[in-house]
């Protein structure tokens, strides 16, 4: 039976923390879908299309990973595409409460879907998209925080 996992998030932009989670999850499933949220409420640095392209370029080494957009509930997308598992990443304790609540809401509305939480690797524990953007805006060095293609895209975006 093919097992499809979905990793939803903003990915604005994808960081080495996300890449680490995806590298570790990809061997566990037949297919992993990175689901880029197209939220109208959140102000983003990159458009959903740009975020999708940066993810694809950063993960070209993984053959069973694809990227898609979705506006709406992750579980609705998953039911439509027959996916079984939601992947989320955990860094510090502050992530815990939000992830627990989301997992419980999703369990309530779609009991057949499981949430799998993965701990950040120690070297990625402090990396967040928001931190990367703050660093970039203030002229910080982005090596090690994001893939090279993302670093170039941020520099280009800030020059505009
Ligand atoms: P969202 O806006 O949905 O939180 P993000 O793109 O910020 O989207 O993150 C998507 C998921 O990846 C979340 O579960 C988040 O906790 C996880 N994540 C983000 N950065 C890291 C990291 N450095 N290590 C592990 N997980 C991470």
mmCIF file of C-alpha atoms and ligand atoms in Angstrom:
data_model
loop_
_atom_site.group_PDB
_atom_site.id
_atom_site.type_symbol
_atom_site.label_atom_id
_atom_site.label_comp_id
_atom_site.label_asym_id
_atom_site.label_seq_id
_atom_site.Cartn_x
_atom_site.Cartn_y
_atom_site.Cartn_z
ATOM 1 C CA UNK A 1 0.000 0.000 0.000
ATOM 2 C CA UNK A 2 1.409 3.396 -0.914
ATOM 3 C CA UNK A 3 1.803 5.732 2.028
ATOM 4 C CA UNK A 4 1.547 9.445 1.325
ATOM 5 C CA UNK A 5 2.692 12.032 3.858
ATOM 6 C CA UNK A 6 1.946 15.747 3.652
ATOM 7 C CA UNK A 7 4.221 18.393 5.186
ATOM 8 C CA UNK A 8 2.174 21.611 5.363
ATOM 9 C CA UNK A 9 3.563 25.032 6.170
ATOM 10 C CA UNK A 10 4.254 28.558 5.030
ATOM 11 C CA UNK A 11 7.840 27.854 3.868
ATOM 12 C CA UNK A 12 8.465 31.599 3.513
ATOM 13 C CA UNK A 13 11.180 30.687 2.664
ATOM 14 C CA UNK A 14 12.254 27.040 3.014
ATOM 15 C CA UNK A 15 15.148 26.770 5.518
ATOM 16 C CA UNK A 16 17.758 24.131 6.357
ATOM 17 C CA UNK A 17 15.420 23.155 9.228
ATOM 18 C CA UNK A 18 12.669 22.213 6.758
ATOM 19 C CA UNK A 19 15.191 20.499 4.460
ATOM 20 C CA UNK A 20 16.461 18.426 7.393
ATOM 21 C CA UNK A 21 12.927 17.256 8.287
ATOM 22 C CA UNK A 22 12.142 16.398 4.644
ATOM 23 C CA UNK A 23 15.432 14.510 4.154
ATOM 24 C CA UNK A 24 14.598 12.376 7.185
ATOM 25 C CA UNK A 25 10.944 11.805 6.289
ATOM 26 C CA UNK A 26 11.306 11.030 2.566
ATOM 27 C CA UNK A 27 12.736 7.497 3.078
ATOM 28 C CA UNK A 28 9.803 6.586 5.354
ATOM 29 C CA UNK A 29 6.994 7.144 2.809
ATOM 30 C CA UNK A 30 6.199 6.323 -0.822
ATOM 31 C CA UNK A 31 5.574 10.005 -1.445
ATOM 32 C CA UNK A 32 5.936 13.240 0.536
ATOM 33 C CA UNK A 33 3.955 16.291 -0.554
ATOM 34 C CA UNK A 34 5.197 19.666 0.650
ATOM 35 C CA UNK A 35 2.015 21.697 0.899
ATOM 36 C CA UNK A 36 2.578 25.429 0.622
ATOM 37 C CA UNK A 37 -0.098 27.423 2.455
ATOM 38 C CA UNK A 38 -1.627 30.181 0.375
ATOM 39 C CA UNK A 39 -2.875 32.110 3.352
ATOM 40 C CA UNK A 40 -4.280 35.526 2.524
ATOM 41 C CA UNK A 41 -3.831 36.700 6.134
ATOM 42 C CA UNK A 42 -0.087 36.174 6.479
ATOM 43 C CA UNK A 43 2.202 38.755 4.907
ATOM 44 C CA UNK A 44 4.886 36.857 3.070
ATOM 45 C CA UNK A 45 8.262 37.737 1.571
ATOM 46 C CA UNK A 46 7.767 35.329 -1.347
ATOM 47 C CA UNK A 47 4.626 34.541 -3.346
ATOM 48 C CA UNK A 48 3.308 30.990 -3.107
ATOM 49 C CA UNK A 49 4.655 30.297 -6.617
ATOM 50 C CA UNK A 50 8.128 31.583 -5.646
ATOM 51 C CA UNK A 51 8.084 29.523 -2.437
ATOM 52 C CA UNK A 52 7.114 26.420 -4.443
ATOM 53 C CA UNK A 53 9.961 26.947 -6.920
ATOM 54 C CA UNK A 54 12.515 27.471 -4.137
ATOM 55 C CA UNK A 55 11.384 24.244 -2.452
ATOM 56 C CA UNK A 56 11.624 22.311 -5.733
ATOM 57 C CA UNK A 57 15.136 23.607 -6.390
ATOM 58 C CA UNK A 58 16.231 22.843 -2.818
ATOM 59 C CA UNK A 59 14.910 19.275 -2.911
ATOM 60 C CA UNK A 60 15.770 18.176 -6.445
ATOM 61 C CA UNK A 61 17.854 15.308 -4.927
ATOM 62 C CA UNK A 62 14.702 13.651 -3.531
ATOM 63 C CA UNK A 63 12.716 11.799 -6.151
ATOM 64 C CA UNK A 64 9.599 10.998 -4.092
ATOM 65 C CA UNK A 65 8.954 14.571 -2.955
ATOM 66 C CA UNK A 66 6.559 16.914 -4.721
ATOM 67 C CA UNK A 67 5.324 20.412 -3.962
ATOM 68 C CA UNK A 68 1.751 21.663 -4.170
ATOM 69 C CA UNK A 69 -0.279 24.686 -3.026
ATOM 70 C CA UNK A 70 -3.424 24.669 -1.029
ATOM 71 C CA UNK A 71 -5.805 27.248 0.266
ATOM 72 C CA UNK A 72 -7.926 25.748 3.025
ATOM 73 C CA UNK A 73 -7.705 22.871 5.466
ATOM 74 C CA UNK A 74 -4.777 20.481 5.101
ATOM 75 C CA UNK A 75 -7.027 17.513 5.923
ATOM 76 C CA UNK A 76 -9.381 18.369 3.037
ATOM 77 C CA UNK A 77 -6.435 18.301 0.633
ATOM 78 C CA UNK A 78 -5.314 15.003 2.163
ATOM 79 C CA UNK A 79 -8.706 13.333 1.866
ATOM 80 C CA UNK A 80 -8.870 14.350 -1.777
ATOM 81 C CA UNK A 81 -5.379 12.970 -2.474
ATOM 82 C CA UNK A 82 -5.650 9.893 -0.215
ATOM 83 C CA UNK A 83 -2.771 10.968 2.030
ATOM 84 C CA UNK A 84 -2.574 9.481 5.521
ATOM 85 C CA UNK A 85 0.013 11.355 7.583
ATOM 86 C CA UNK A 86 0.673 15.026 8.419
ATOM 87 C CA UNK A 87 4.314 15.805 9.153
ATOM 88 C CA UNK A 88 5.207 18.699 11.437
ATOM 89 C CA UNK A 89 8.507 19.703 13.013
ATOM 90 C CA UNK A 90 9.180 20.554 16.659
ATOM 91 C CA UNK A 91 11.893 22.903 17.810
ATOM 92 C CA UNK A 92 11.647 24.522 21.231
ATOM 93 C CA UNK A 93 8.842 24.031 23.754
ATOM 94 C CA UNK A 94 7.054 27.049 22.270
ATOM 95 C CA UNK A 95 6.195 24.971 19.174
ATOM 96 C CA UNK A 96 4.645 22.281 21.339
ATOM 97 C CA UNK A 97 1.372 23.867 22.367
ATOM 98 C CA UNK A 98 0.516 25.069 18.867
ATOM 99 C CA UNK A 99 1.355 21.710 17.306
ATOM 100 C CA UNK A 100 -0.589 19.792 19.962
ATOM 101 C CA UNK A 101 -3.703 21.928 19.401
ATOM 102 C CA UNK A 102 -3.463 21.613 15.614
ATOM 103 C CA UNK A 103 -2.984 17.837 15.855
ATOM 104 C CA UNK A 104 -6.019 17.519 18.120
ATOM 105 C CA UNK A 105 -8.224 19.693 15.895
ATOM 106 C CA UNK A 106 -7.190 17.635 12.876
ATOM 107 C CA UNK A 107 -7.862 14.369 14.750
ATOM 108 C CA UNK A 108 -11.330 15.617 15.627
ATOM 109 C CA UNK A 109 -12.259 16.603 12.073
ATOM 110 C CA UNK A 110 -10.428 13.780 10.266
ATOM 111 C CA UNK A 111 -9.898 10.815 12.656
ATOM 112 C CA UNK A 112 -8.329 8.630 9.950
ATOM 113 C CA UNK A 113 -5.389 11.036 9.538
ATOM 114 C CA UNK A 114 -2.391 10.870 11.898
ATOM 115 C CA UNK A 115 0.034 13.688 12.767
ATOM 116 C CA UNK A 116 3.694 12.752 13.011
ATOM 117 C CA UNK A 117 5.916 15.214 14.887
ATOM 118 C CA UNK A 118 9.636 15.146 14.289
ATOM 119 C CA UNK A 119 12.209 16.834 16.485
ATOM 120 C CA UNK A 120 14.536 19.300 14.830
ATOM 121 C CA UNK A 121 18.112 18.042 14.536
ATOM 122 C CA UNK A 122 20.390 19.828 17.046
ATOM 123 C CA UNK A 123 22.105 21.807 14.262
ATOM 124 C CA UNK A 124 18.729 23.124 12.990
ATOM 125 C CA UNK A 125 17.037 23.742 16.306
ATOM 126 C CA UNK A 126 17.401 27.542 16.172
ATOM 127 C CA UNK A 127 16.487 28.021 12.486
ATOM 128 C CA UNK A 128 13.159 29.587 11.505
ATOM 129 C CA UNK A 129 11.898 31.361 8.371
ATOM 130 C CA UNK A 130 11.162 34.413 10.461
ATOM 131 C CA UNK A 131 14.669 34.471 11.956
ATOM 132 C CA UNK A 132 16.185 34.093 8.490
ATOM 133 C CA UNK A 133 14.200 37.090 7.211
ATOM 134 C CA UNK A 134 15.233 39.234 10.176
ATOM 135 C CA UNK A 135 18.839 38.251 9.670
ATOM 136 C CA UNK A 136 18.666 39.016 5.967
ATOM 137 C CA UNK A 137 17.006 42.407 6.376
ATOM 138 C CA UNK A 138 19.738 43.387 8.838
ATOM 139 C CA UNK A 139 22.577 42.282 6.577
ATOM 140 C CA UNK A 140 23.425 39.012 8.385
ATOM 141 C CA UNK A 141 25.180 36.078 6.729
ATOM 142 C CA UNK A 142 22.713 33.379 5.606
ATOM 143 C CA UNK A 143 25.128 30.494 4.968
ATOM 144 C CA UNK A 144 23.994 27.402 6.837
ATOM 145 C CA UNK A 145 20.509 28.790 7.468
ATOM 146 C CA UNK A 146 19.015 28.297 4.002
ATOM 147 C CA UNK A 147 19.952 26.430 0.805
ATOM 148 C CA UNK A 148 22.128 28.495 -1.591
ATOM 149 C CA UNK A 149 19.262 29.075 -4.071
ATOM 150 C CA UNK A 150 17.182 30.554 -1.269
ATOM 151 C CA UNK A 151 20.037 32.778 -0.124
ATOM 152 C CA UNK A 152 20.361 34.151 -3.665
ATOM 153 C CA UNK A 153 16.593 34.679 -3.951
ATOM 154 C CA UNK A 154 16.471 36.600 -0.653
ATOM 155 C CA UNK A 155 19.370 38.849 -1.667
ATOM 156 C CA UNK A 156 17.664 39.538 -5.013
ATOM 157 C CA UNK A 157 14.323 40.247 -3.337
ATOM 158 C CA UNK A 158 15.868 42.710 -0.874
ATOM 159 C CA UNK A 159 17.608 44.624 -3.677
ATOM 160 C CA UNK A 160 14.237 45.381 -5.328
HETATM 161 P P1 LIG B 1 3.822 27.377 9.728
HETATM 162 O O1 LIG B 1 3.542 28.806 9.342
HETATM 163 O O2 LIG B 1 2.733 26.413 9.370
HETATM 164 O O3 LIG B 1 4.323 27.160 11.133
HETATM 165 P P2 LIG B 1 6.534 26.988 8.762
HETATM 166 O O4 LIG B 1 6.941 27.035 7.333
HETATM 167 O O5 LIG B 1 7.093 28.021 9.656
HETATM 168 O O6 LIG B 1 4.974 26.968 8.712
HETATM 169 O O7 LIG B 1 6.902 25.564 9.375
HETATM 170 C C1 LIG B 1 6.339 24.371 8.904
HETATM 171 C C2 LIG B 1 6.653 23.265 9.892
HETATM 172 O O8 LIG B 1 8.065 23.074 9.958
HETATM 173 C C3 LIG B 1 6.205 23.541 11.332
HETATM 174 O O9 LIG B 1 5.765 22.329 11.902
HETATM 175 C C4 LIG B 1 7.460 24.020 12.008
HETATM 176 O O10 LIG B 1 7.443 23.758 13.393
HETATM 177 C C5 LIG B 1 8.501 23.148 11.299
HETATM 178 N N1 LIG B 1 9.826 23.748 11.335
HETATM 179 C C6 LIG B 1 10.188 24.995 10.983
HETATM 180 N N2 LIG B 1 11.511 25.205 11.164
HETATM 181 C C7 LIG B 1 12.000 24.032 11.661
HETATM 182 C C8 LIG B 1 13.313 23.593 12.097
HETATM 183 N N3 LIG B 1 14.355 24.414 12.097
HETATM 184 N N4 LIG B 1 13.432 22.326 12.527
HETATM 185 C C9 LIG B 1 12.355 21.516 12.586
HETATM 186 N N5 LIG B 1 11.108 21.862 12.215
HETATM 187 C C10 LIG B 1 10.929 23.100 11.769
#
